[in-house]
Coordinates of C-alpha atoms and ligand atoms in Angstrom, one line a residue:
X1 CA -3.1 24.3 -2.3
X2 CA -0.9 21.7 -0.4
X3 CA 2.7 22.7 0.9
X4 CA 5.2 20.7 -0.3
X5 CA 8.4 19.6 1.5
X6 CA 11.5 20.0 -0.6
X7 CA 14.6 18.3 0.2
X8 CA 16.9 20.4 2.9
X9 CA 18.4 23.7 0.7
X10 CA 15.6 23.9 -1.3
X11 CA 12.5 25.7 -0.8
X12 CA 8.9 24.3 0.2
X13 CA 7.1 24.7 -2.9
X14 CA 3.3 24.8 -3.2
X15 CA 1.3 22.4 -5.3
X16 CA -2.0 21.4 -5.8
X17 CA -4.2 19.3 -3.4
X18 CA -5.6 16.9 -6.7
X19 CA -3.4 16.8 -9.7
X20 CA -5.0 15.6 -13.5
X21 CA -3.6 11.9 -13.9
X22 CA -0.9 11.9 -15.7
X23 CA 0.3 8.5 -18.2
X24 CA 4.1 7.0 -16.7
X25 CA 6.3 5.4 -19.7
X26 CA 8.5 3.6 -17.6
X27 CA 12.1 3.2 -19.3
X28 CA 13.5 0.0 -19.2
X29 CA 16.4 -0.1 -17.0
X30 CA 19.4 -2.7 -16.0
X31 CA 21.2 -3.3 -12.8
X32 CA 21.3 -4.6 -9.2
X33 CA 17.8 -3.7 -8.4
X34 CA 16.2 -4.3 -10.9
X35 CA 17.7 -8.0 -11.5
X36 CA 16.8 -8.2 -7.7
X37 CA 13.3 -7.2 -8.5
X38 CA 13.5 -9.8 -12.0
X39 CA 14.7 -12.4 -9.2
X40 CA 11.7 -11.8 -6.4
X41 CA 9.3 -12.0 -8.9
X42 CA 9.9 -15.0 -10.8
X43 CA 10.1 -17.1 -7.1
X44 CA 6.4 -14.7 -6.1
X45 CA 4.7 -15.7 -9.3
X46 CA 6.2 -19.0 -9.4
X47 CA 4.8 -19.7 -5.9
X48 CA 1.4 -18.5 -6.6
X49 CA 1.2 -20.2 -9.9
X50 CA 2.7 -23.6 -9.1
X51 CA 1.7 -24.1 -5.0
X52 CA -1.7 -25.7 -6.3
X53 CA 0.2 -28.6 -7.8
X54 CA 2.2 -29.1 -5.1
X55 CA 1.0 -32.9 -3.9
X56 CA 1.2 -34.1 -0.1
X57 CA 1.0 -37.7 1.2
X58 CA -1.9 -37.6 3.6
X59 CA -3.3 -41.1 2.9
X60 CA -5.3 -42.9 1.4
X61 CA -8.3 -41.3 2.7
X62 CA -6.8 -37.8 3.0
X63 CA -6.5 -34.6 0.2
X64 CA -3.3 -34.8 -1.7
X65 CA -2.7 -31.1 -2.2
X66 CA 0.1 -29.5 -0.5
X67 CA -1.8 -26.5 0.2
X68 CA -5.5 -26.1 0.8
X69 CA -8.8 -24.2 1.6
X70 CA -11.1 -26.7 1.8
X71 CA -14.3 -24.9 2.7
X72 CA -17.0 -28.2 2.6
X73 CA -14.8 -30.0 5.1
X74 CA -13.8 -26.5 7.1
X75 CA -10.6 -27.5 7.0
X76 CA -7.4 -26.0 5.9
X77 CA -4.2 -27.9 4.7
X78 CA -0.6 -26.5 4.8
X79 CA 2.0 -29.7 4.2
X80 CA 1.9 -31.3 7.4
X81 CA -0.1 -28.9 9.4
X82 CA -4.3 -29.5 9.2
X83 CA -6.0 -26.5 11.3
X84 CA -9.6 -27.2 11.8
X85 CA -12.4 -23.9 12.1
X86 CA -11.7 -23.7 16.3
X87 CA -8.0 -23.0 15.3
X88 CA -8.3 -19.9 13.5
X89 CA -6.7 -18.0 15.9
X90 CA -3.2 -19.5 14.0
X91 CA -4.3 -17.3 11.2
X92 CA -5.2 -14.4 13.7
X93 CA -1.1 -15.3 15.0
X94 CA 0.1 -15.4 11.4
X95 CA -1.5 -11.8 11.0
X96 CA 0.2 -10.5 13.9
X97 CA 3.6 -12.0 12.3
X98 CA 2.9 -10.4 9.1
X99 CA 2.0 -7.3 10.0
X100 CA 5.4 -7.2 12.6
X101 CA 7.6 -8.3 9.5
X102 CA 6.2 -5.1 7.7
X103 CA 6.9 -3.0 10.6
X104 CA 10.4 -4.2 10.6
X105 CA 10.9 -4.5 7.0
X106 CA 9.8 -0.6 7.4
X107 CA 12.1 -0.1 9.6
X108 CA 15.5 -1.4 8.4
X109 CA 14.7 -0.3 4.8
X110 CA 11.3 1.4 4.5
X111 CA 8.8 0.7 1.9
X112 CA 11.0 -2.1 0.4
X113 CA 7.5 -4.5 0.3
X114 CA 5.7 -2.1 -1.6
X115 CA 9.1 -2.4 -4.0
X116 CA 9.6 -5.8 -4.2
X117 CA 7.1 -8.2 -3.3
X118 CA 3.6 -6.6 -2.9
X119 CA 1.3 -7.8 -5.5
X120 CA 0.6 -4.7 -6.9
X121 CA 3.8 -4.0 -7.8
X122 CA 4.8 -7.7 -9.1
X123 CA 2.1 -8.1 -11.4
X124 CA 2.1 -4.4 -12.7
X125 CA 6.0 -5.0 -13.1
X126 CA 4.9 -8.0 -15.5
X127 CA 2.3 -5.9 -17.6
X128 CA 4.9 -3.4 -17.9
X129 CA 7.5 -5.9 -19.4
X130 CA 4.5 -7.0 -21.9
X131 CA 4.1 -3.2 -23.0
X132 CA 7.4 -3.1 -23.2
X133 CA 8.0 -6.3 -25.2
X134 CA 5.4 -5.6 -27.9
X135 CA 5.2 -1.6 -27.9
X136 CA 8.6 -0.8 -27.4
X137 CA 10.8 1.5 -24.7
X138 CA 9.4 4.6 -23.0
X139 CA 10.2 7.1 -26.2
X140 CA 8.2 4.5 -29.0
X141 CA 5.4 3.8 -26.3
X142 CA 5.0 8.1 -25.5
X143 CA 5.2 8.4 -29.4
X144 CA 2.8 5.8 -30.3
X145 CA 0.1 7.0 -27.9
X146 CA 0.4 10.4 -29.4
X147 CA 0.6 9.2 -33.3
X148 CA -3.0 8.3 -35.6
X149 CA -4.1 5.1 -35.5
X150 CA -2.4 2.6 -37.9
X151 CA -3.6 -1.5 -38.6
X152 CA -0.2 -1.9 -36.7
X153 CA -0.7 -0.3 -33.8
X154 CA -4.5 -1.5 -33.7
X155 CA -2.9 -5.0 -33.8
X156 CA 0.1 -4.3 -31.1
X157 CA -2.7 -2.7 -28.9
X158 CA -5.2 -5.9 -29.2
X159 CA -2.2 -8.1 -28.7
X160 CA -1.2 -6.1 -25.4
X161 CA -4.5 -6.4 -23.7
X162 CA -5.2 -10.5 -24.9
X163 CA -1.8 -11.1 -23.0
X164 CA -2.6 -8.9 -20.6
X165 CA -6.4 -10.5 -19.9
X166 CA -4.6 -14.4 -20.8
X167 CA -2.0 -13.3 -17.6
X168 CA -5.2 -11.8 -15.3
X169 CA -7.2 -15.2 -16.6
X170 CA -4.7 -17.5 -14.9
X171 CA -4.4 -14.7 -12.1
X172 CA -7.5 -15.7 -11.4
X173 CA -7.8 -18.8 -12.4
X174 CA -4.8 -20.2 -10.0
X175 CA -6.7 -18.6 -6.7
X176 CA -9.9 -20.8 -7.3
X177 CA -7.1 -24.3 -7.4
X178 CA -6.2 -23.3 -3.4
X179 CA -10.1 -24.3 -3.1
X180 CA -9.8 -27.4 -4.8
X181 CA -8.0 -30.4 -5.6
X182 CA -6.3 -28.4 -8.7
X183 CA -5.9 -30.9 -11.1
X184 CA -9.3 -32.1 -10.9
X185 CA -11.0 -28.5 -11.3
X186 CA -8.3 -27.9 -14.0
X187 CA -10.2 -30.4 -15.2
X188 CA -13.6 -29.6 -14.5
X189 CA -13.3 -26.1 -15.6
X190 CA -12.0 -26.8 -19.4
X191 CA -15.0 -29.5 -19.5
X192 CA -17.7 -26.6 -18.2
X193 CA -18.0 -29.1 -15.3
X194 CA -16.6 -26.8 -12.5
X195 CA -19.0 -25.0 -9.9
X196 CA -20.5 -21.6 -11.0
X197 CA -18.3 -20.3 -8.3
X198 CA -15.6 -21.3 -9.4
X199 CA -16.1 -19.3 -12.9
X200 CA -17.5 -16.2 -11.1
X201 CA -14.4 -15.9 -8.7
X202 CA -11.9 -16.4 -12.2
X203 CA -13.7 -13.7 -13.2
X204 CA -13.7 -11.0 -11.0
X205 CA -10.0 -12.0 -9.9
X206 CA -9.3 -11.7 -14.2
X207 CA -11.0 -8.2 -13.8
X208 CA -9.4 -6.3 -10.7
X209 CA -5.8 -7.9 -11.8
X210 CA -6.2 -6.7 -15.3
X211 CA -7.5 -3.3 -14.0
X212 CA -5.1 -2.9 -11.2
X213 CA -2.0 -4.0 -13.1
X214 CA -2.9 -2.7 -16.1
X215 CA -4.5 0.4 -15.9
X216 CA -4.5 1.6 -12.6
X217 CA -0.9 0.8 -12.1
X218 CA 1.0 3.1 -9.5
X219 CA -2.5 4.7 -8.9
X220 CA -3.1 2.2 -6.7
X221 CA -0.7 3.0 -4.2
X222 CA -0.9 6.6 -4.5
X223 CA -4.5 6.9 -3.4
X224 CA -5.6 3.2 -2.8
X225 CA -3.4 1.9 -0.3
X226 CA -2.9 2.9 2.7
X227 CA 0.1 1.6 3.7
X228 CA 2.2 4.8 2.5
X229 CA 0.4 6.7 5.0
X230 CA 0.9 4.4 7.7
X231 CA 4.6 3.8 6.6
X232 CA 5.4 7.6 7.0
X233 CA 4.3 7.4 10.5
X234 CA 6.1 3.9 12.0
X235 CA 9.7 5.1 9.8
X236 CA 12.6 6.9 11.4
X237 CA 15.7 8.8 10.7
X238 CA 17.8 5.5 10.8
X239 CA 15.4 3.6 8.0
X240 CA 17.4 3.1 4.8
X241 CA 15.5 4.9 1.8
X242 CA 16.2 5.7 -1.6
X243 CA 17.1 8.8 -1.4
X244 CA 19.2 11.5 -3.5
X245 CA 22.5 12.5 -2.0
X246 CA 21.4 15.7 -3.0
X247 CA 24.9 17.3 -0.8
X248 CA 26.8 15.3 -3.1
X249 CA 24.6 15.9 -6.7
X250 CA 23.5 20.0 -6.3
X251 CA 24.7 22.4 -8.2
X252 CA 23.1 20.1 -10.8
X253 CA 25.4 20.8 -14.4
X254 CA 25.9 19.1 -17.3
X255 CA 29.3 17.2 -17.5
X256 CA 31.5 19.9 -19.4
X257 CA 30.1 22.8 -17.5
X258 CA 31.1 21.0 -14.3
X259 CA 34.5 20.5 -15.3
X260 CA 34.9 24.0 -16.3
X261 CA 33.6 25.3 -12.9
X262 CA 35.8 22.9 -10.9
X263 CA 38.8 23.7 -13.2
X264 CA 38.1 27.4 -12.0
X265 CA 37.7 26.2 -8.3
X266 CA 33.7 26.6 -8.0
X267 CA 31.3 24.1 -6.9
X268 CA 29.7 21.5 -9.1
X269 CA 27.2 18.4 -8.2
X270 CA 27.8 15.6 -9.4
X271 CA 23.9 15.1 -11.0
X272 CA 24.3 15.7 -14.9
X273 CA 20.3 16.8 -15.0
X274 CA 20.0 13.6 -17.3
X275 CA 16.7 12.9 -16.2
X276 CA 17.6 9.2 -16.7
X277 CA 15.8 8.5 -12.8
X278 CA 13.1 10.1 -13.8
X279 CA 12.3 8.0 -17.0
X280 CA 12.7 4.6 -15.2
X281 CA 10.4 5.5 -11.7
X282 CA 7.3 3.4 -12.2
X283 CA 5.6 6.0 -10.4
X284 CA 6.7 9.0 -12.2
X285 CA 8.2 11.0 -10.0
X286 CA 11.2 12.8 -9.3
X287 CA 13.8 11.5 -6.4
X288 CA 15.7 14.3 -6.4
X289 CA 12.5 16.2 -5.0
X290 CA 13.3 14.3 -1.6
X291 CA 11.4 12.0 -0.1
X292 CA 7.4 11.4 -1.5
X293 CA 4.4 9.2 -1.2
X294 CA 4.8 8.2 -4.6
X295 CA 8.1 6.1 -4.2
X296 CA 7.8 2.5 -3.5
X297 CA 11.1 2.3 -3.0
X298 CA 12.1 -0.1 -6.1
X299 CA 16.0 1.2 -6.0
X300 CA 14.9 1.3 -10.1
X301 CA 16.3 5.2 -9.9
X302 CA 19.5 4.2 -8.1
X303 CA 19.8 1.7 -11.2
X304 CA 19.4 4.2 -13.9
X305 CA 21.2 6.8 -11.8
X306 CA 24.6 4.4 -11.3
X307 CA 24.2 3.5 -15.3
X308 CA 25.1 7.9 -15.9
X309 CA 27.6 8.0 -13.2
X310 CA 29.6 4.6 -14.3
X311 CA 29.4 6.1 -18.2
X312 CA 30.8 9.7 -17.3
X313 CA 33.3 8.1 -14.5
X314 CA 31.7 9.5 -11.2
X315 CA 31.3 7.3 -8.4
X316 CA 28.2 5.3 -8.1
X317 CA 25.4 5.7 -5.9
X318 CA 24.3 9.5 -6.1
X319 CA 20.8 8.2 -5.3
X320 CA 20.9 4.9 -2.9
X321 CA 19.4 3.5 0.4
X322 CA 20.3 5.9 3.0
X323 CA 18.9 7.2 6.0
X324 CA 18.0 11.1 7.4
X325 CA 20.8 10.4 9.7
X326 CA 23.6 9.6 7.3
X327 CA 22.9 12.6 5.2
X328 CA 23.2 15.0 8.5
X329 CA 26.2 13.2 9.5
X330 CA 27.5 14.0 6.2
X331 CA 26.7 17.1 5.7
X332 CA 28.2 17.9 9.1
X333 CA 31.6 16.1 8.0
X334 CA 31.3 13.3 10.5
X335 CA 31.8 9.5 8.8
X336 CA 28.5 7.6 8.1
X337 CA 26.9 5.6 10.3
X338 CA 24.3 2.4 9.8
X339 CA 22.5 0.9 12.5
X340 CA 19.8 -1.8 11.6
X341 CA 20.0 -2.8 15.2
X342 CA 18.4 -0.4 17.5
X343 CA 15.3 -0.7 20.0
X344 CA 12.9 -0.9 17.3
X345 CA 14.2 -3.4 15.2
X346 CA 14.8 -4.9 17.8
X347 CA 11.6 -4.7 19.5
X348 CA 9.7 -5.8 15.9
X349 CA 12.1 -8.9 16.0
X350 CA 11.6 -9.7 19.6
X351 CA 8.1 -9.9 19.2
X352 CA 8.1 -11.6 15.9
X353 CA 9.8 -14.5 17.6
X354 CA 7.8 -14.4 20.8
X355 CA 4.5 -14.7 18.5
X356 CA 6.1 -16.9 16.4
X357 CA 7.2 -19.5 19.4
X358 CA 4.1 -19.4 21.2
X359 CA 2.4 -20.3 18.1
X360 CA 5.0 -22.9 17.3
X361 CA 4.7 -24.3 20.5
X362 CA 0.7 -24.5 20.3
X363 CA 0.6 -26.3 17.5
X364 CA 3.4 -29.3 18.2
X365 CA 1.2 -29.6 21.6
X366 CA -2.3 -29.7 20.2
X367 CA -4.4 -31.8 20.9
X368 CA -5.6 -34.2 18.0
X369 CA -8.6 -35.7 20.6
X370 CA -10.6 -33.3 22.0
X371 CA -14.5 -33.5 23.9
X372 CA -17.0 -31.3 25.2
X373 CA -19.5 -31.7 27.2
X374 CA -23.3 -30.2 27.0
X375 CA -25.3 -31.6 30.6
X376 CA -29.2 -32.4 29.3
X377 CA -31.5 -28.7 30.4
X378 CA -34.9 -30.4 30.5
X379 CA -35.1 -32.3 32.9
X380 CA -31.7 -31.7 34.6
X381 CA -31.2 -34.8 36.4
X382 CA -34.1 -37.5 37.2
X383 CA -34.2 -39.5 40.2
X384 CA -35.1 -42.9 39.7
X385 CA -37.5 -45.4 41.2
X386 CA -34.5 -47.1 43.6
X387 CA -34.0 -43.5 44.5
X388 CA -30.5 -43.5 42.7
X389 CA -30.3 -40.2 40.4
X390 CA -29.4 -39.6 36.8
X391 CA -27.8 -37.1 34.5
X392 CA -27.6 -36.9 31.0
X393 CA -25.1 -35.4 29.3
X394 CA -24.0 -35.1 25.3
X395 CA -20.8 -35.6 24.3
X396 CA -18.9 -34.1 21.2
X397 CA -15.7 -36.3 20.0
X398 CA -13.4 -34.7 17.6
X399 CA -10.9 -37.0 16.0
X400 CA -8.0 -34.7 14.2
X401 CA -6.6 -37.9 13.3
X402 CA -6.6 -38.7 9.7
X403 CA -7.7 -42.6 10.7
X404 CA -10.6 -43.9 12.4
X405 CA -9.9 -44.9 16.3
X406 CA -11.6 -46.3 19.4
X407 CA -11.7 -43.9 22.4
X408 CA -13.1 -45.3 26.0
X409 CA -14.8 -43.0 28.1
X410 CA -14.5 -43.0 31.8
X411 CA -15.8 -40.5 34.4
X412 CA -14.7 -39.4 37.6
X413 CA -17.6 -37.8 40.0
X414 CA -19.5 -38.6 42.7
X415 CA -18.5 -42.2 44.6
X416 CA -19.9 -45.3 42.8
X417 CA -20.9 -43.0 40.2
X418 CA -21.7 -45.0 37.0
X419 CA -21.5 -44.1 33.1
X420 CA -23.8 -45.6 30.4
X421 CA -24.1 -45.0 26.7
X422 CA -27.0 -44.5 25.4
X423 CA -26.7 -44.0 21.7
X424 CA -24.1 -46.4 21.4
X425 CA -22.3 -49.4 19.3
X426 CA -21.1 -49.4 22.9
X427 CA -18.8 -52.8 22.9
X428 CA -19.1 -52.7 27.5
X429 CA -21.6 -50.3 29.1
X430 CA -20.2 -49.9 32.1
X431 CA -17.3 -48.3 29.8
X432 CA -18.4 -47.1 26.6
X433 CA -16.1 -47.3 24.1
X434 CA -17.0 -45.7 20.6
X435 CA -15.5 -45.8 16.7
X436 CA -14.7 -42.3 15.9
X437 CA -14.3 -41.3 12.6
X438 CA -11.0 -39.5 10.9
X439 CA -11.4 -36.1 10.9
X440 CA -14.7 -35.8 12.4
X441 CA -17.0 -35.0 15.5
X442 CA -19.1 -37.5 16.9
X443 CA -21.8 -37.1 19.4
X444 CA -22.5 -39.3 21.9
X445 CA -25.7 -39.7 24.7
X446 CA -24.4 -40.8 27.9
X447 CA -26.5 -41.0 31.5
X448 CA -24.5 -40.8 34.6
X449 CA -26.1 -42.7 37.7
X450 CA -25.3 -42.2 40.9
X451 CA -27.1 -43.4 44.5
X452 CA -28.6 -40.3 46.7
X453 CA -26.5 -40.3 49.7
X454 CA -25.2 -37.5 51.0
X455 CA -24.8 -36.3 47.7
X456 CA -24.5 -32.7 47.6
X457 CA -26.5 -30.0 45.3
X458 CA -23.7 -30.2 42.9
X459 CA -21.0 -32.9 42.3
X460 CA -18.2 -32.6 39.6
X461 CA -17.9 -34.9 36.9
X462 CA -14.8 -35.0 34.7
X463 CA -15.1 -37.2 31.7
X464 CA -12.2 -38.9 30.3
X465 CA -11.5 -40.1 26.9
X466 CA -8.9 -42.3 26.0
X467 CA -7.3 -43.5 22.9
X468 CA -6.8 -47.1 23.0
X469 CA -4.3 -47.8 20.6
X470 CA -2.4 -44.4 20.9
X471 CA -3.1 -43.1 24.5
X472 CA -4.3 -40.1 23.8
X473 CA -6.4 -38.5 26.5
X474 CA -9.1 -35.5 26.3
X475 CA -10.9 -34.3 29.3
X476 CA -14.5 -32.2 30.0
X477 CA -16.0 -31.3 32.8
X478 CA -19.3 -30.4 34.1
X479 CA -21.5 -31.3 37.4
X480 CA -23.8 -34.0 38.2
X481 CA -27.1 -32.7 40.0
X482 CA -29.1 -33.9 42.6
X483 CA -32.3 -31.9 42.8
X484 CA -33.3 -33.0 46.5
X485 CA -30.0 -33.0 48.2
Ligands
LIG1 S1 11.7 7.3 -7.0 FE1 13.1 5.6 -7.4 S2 12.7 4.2 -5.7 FE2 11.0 5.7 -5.8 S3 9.5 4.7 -7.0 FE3 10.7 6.0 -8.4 S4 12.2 4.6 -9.2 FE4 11.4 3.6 -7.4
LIG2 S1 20.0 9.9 -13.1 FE1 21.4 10.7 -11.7 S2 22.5 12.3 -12.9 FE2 20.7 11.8 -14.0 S3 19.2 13.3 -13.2 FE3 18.9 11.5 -12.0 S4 20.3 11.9 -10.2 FE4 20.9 13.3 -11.8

């Protein structure tokens, strides 16, 4: 057995550890939330559906899709940013951003992603509307689930799960286009033409959406997810959550018995026992038990809850965003108090903007010329018949550029030391100069020679490439050798 908190007043009740599953017939509700939640969906799904198509000018030689994971060419497009695979620690940055916006969300208004914009909830909101569309409100759908099969309900159910697979299909089918130039594999998958990847990823994505959204539902972030767990322990007593104003709604009564006891000077709450915040929670619980793993924090209840008070005249908001400390202010008599700003939002925002900047900054100053340098193991340096010594060294030359462009390479080391390429279109050897491709590495041989006097065990060398036409300049370093100093 599990104790149970129960809002402040009431006592802890005791409840089982695993409870049976039980079916949730969301009611369909109107209001401010929920048009909010109508509002943040169509701009999530529209984003996810559409981005694909979105087309970016990157030349002639260049992909033309706004956004994309281009996996053959290890490169990933984003408008005008291009990171290539030894820049994936801006993803490990935009991680650390995400994961501080969900600490802050949590903190000015708790689980209001989980509400609003996690995916769980945004595509189980849109299998719910289907349900709802074609099988009716919470009463018909409880009903129909209950009543004997009829050639009319076989066809509503077989209609509810084709939309519901048709929605998971294109779920699916948008997340293989951010891999691909989308309106070529739109293409290439309706002709059979596409890779078998392509297909295989459709289909698992059609699967765990159409599962998720349509049959596990709020399962998912009752036991799934972890985030609720993690929630409870970053929130605080100033964190706005839905919450019943249970000081204002207990003694719970129905409307005439509370008019009656107020007439004779007794207490009565302002909650009506309606139910009505019950029937519309997506997760099927009850608010008024205080506050619970289940609730994602949709505002759907306040909805519903505002709908009752505004038809029997009571002022609105018996269940709204409110925090531990407003309701202890209140109770106490003192006037309510909000602060968003405090050291923790604060803190979250700080850092937010610190990550945000340095990776801001990082990626105006990148470098779109780079080298490295790899000095030749076997033999390490070779000294010549003259008795002048050599090194060899490889060179990698990454052009970010999206054009071709001819870098020089010049080297600073030991005195008169001189550079020559040897696997080279080089134009003058005494100062290579190479044709690197756009977006490419290119590996150069190059010997560095150098007369043996005085010359130390070890000498540094610091190549230096140089874009002629823009100016660009990369440099490596390493050491020239001289094995009989
Ligand atoms: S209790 Fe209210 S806010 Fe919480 S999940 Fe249910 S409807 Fe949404
Ligand atoms: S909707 Fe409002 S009045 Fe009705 S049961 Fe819920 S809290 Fe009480």
């Amino acid at each position: 057995m599990n104790k149970m908190v129960s809002p402040a007043g009431l006592e802890p009740v005791d409840g089982p550890l695993y409870a049976p599953h039980k079916k949730v017939y969301p009611q369909r509700v109107s209001g401010t939330f929920r048009r909010i939640k109508w509002a943040l969906m169509a701009v999530c799904l529209a984003i996810y559906y559409f981005l694909p198509f979105v087309r970016w000018d990157r030349g002639p030689t260049g992909p033309s899709q706004a956004v994309l994971i281009d996996f053959p060419s290890r490169r990933f497009y984003f408008f005008f940013i291009e990171l290539w695979p030894q820049e994936v620690y801006y993803f490990t940055g935009l991680l650390i951003v995400a994961a501080l916006t969900l600490f802050l969300m949590n903190a000015v208004g708790g689980r209001i992603w989980c509400g609003y914009l996690c995916p769980q909830t945004v595509w189980t909101d849109l299998f719910y509307a289907v349900e709802r569309f074609i099988e009716g409100d919470r009463r018909d759908r409880q009903k129909k689930d209950h009543e004997k099969l009829t050639l009319r309900r076989v066809g509503e159910i077989g209609a509810k799960h084709t939309i519901w697979l048709m929605i998971a299909w294109w779920t699916g089918g948008a997340w293989v286009l951010y891999f691909a130039d989308a309106p070529t594999l739109v293409k290439d998958l309706a002709t059979f033409q596409a890779p078998l990847i392509a297909y295989v990823w459709i289909g698992i994505l059609t699967l765990t959406t159409y599962t998720f959204a349509g049959h596990m539902r709020e399962q998912v972030c009752t036991y799934m997810c972890p985030w609720p767990r993690i929630q409870a322990a970053l929130t605080d007593e100033w964190a706005l959550n839905v919450t019943y104003r249970y000081d204002r709604g207990e003694p719970r009564t129905s409307v005439k018995k509370a008019a009656a006891l107020r007439e004779a000077g007794e207490i009565a709450g302002d909650c009506i026992d309606c139910n009505q915040c019950v029937a519309v929670c997506p997760t099927g619980i009850d608010i008024r038990d205080g506050a619970q793993l289940e609730c994602i924090q949709c505002g759907l209840c306040i909805d519903a809850c505002d709908n009752v008070m505004a038809k029997i005249g009571r002022p609105t908001r018996l269940i709204g965003y409110e925090s531990e400390v407003n309701l202890e202010r209140r109770l106490a008599g003192k006037p309510e108090q909000t602060r968003i700003v405090r050291p923790r939002t604060v803190l979250y925002a700080g850092l937010i903007a610190v990550v945000g900047a340095i990776m801001l900054v990082t990626l105006l100053d990148r470098t779109f010329l780079s080298v490295n340098v790899l000095h030749d193991r076997n033999p390490v340096a070779v000294k010549l018949s003259d008795g002048s010594i050599r090194n060899g060294y490889t060179l990698h030359l990454l052009n970010k550029r999206g054009f071709q462009r001819t870098v020089a390479i010049d080297v600073d080391g030991p005195p008169g030391v001189q550079i020559r390429a040897v696997t080279l279109d080089s134009i003058t050897p005494d100062r290579p100069m190479v044709t690197l491709e756009r977006d490419a590495t290119t590996e150069l041989r190059v010997v560095l020679t150098a007369a043996n006097e005085d010359l130390p065990a070890s000498t540094p060398v610091t190549f230096r490439v140089t874009d002629l036409g823009l100016g660009e300049i990369a440099t490596a370093t390493d050491h020239f050798v001289n094995p009989q100093p």
